[in-house]
Tab-separated table of C-alpha atoms in Angstrom:
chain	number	residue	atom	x	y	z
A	1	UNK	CA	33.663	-28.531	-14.556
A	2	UNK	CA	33.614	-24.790	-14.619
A	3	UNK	CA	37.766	-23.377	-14.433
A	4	UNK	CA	38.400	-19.465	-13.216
A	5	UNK	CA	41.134	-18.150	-14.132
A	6	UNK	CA	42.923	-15.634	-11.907
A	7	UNK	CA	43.025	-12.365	-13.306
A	8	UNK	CA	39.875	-12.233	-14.987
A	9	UNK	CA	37.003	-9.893	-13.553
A	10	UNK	CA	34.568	-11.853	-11.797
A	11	UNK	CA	31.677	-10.175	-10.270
A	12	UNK	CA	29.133	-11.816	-8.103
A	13	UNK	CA	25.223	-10.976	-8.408
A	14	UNK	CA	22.218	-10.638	-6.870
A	15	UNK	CA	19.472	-13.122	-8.036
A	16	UNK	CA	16.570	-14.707	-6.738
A	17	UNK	CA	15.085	-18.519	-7.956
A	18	UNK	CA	11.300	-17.777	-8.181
A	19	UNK	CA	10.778	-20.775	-9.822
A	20	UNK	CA	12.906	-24.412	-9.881
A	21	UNK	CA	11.014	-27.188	-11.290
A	22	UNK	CA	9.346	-29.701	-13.715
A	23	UNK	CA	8.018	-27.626	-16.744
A	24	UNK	CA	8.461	-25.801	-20.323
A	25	UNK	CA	8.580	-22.560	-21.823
A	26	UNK	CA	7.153	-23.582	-24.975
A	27	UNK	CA	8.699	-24.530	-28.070
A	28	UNK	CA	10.703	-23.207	-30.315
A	29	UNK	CA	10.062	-23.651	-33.911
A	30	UNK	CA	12.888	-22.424	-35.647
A	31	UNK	CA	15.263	-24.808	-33.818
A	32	UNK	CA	12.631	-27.532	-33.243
A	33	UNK	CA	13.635	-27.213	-29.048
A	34	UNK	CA	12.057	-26.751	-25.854
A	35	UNK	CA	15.671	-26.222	-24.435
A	36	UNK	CA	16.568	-22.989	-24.047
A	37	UNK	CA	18.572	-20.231	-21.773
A	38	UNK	CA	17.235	-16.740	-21.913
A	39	UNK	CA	17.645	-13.496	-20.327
A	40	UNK	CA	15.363	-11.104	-21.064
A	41	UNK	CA	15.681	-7.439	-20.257
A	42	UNK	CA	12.079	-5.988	-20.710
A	43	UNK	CA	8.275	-6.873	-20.885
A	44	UNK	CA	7.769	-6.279	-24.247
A	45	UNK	CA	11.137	-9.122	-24.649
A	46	UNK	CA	9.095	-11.352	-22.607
A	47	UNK	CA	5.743	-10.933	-24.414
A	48	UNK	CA	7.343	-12.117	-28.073
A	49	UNK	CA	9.304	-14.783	-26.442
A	50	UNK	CA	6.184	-16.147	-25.329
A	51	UNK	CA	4.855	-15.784	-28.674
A	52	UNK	CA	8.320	-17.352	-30.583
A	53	UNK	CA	8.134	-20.419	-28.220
A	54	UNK	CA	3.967	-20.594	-28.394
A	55	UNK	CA	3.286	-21.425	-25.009
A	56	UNK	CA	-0.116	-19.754	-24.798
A	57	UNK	CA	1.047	-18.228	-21.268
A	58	UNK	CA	-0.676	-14.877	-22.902
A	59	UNK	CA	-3.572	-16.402	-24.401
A	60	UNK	CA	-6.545	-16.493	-22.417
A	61	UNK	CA	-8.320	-19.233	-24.261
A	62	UNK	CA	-5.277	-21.643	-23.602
A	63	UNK	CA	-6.082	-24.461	-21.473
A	64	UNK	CA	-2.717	-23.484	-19.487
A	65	UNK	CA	-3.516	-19.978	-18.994
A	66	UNK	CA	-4.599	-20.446	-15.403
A	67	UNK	CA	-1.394	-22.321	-14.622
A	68	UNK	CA	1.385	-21.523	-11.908
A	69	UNK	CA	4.113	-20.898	-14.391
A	70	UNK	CA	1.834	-18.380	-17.029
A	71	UNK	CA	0.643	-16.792	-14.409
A	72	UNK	CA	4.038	-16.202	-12.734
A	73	UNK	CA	5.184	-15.078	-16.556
A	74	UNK	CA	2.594	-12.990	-16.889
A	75	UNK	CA	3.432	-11.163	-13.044
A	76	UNK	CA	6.749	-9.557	-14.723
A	77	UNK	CA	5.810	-6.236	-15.531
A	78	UNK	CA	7.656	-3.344	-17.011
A	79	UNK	CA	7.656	-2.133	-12.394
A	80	UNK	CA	10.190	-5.848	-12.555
A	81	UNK	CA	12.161	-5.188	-15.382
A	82	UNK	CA	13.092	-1.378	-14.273
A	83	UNK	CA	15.830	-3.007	-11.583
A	84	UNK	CA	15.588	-6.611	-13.149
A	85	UNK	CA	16.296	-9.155	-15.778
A	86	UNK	CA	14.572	-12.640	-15.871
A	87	UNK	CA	17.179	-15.694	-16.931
A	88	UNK	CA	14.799	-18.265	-18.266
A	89	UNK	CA	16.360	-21.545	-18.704
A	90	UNK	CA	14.746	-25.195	-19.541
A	91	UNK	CA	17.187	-28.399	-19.760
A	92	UNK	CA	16.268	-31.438	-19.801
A	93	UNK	CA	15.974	-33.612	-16.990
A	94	UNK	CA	14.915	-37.223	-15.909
A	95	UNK	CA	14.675	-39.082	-12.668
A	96	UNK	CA	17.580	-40.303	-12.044
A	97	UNK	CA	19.399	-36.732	-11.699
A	98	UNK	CA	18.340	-33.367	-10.463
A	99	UNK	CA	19.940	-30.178	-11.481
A	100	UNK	CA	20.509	-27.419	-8.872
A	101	UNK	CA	21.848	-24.048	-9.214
A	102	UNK	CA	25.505	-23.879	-7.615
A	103	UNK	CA	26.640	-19.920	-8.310
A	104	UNK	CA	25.750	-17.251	-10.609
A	105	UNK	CA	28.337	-14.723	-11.226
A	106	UNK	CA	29.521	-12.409	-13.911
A	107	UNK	CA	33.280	-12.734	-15.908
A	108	UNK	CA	33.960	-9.938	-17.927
A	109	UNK	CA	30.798	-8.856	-19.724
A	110	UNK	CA	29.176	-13.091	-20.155
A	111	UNK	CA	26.667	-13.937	-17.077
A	112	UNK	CA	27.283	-17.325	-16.144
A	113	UNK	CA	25.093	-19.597	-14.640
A	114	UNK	CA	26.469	-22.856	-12.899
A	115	UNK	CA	23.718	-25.949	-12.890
A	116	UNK	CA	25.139	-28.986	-10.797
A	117	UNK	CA	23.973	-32.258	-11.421
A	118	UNK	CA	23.125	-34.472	-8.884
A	119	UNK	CA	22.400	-37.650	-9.141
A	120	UNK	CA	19.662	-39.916	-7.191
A	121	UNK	CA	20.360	-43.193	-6.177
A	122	UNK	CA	18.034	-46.104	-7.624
A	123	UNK	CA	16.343	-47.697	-10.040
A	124	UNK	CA	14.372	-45.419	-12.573
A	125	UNK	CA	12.432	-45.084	-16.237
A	126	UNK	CA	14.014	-43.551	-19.143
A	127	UNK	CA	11.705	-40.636	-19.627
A	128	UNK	CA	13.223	-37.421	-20.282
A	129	UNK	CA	11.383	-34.117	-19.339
A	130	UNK	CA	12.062	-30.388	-19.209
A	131	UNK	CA	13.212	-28.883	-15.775
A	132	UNK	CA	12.261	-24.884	-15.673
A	133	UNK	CA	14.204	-22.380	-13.698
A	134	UNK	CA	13.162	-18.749	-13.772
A	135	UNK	CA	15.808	-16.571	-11.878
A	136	UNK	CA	15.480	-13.041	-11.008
A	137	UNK	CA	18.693	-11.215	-11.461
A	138	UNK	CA	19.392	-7.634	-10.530
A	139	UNK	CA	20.668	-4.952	-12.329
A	140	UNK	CA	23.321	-3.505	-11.111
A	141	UNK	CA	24.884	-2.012	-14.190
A	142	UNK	CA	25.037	-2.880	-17.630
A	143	UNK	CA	26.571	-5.365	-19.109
A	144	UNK	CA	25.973	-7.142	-22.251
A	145	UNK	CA	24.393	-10.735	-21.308
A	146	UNK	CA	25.971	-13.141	-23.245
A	147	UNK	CA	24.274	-16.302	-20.802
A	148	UNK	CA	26.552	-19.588	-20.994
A	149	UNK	CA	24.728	-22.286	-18.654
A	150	UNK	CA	27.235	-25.058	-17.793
A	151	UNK	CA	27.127	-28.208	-15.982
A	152	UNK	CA	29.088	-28.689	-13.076
């Protein structure tokens, strides 16, 4: 449940899902997570995220290096990041629910992202996995991101 109240300044935005699916960023050792909601403003941002979470998306002698989601990682370069940000965001997910972006807008200075939660109809395991979406948000001025992620 995600409440607006009237009178504050809500702005929408321009974004573009490049990537919705099953998958990880890496994990983070500090917190001892995989979960995570991002937005990063540069390349150089997105290089030492990569190497916080150890994903190996900018190794070439990881065994994922080849894969769709380093390789779409590694196609943000500084070109992207001159009129872009990139909200990363991993939840976790299982079969019996999928998560779907509903709106992304900005109130006040906090970019918020609203995931609904759908859920599937029948019978299914218990196995819980991430569920990545990369989202390509344009910068239209600048705001500080403060990126809340809420279930609707």
């Amino acid at each position: 449940l995600v409440l607006l109240l009237i009178g504050c300044r809500t702005k929408s935005v321009q974004y573009h899902v490049a990537y919705e699916g099953v998958g990880f960023f890496g994990f983070e050792k500090l917190n001892h997570t995989y979960l995570m909601n991002k937005c990063v403003k540069s390349k150089k941002e997105l290089v030492e995220l990569c190497e916080e979470y150890s994903n190996g998306f900018y190794d070439k002698n990881s065994r994922i290096y080849d894969n769709d989601i380093p390789k779409k990682i590694r196609s943000y370069d500084e070109s992207f990041f001159n009129n872009n940000d990139l909200i990363i965001i991993v939840v976790e997910k299982n079969d019996s629910f999928e998560y779907k972006i509903n709106d992304i807008f900005i109130d006040n200075s906090e970019i918020v992202v609203n995931l609904k939660k759908v859920r599937n109809h029948g019978t299914f395991t218990d196995e819980a996995y991430g569920y990545l979406f990369l989202i390509e948000l344009e910068k239209k001025e600048q705001v500080e991101i403060l990126l809340n992620v809420k279930d609707k």
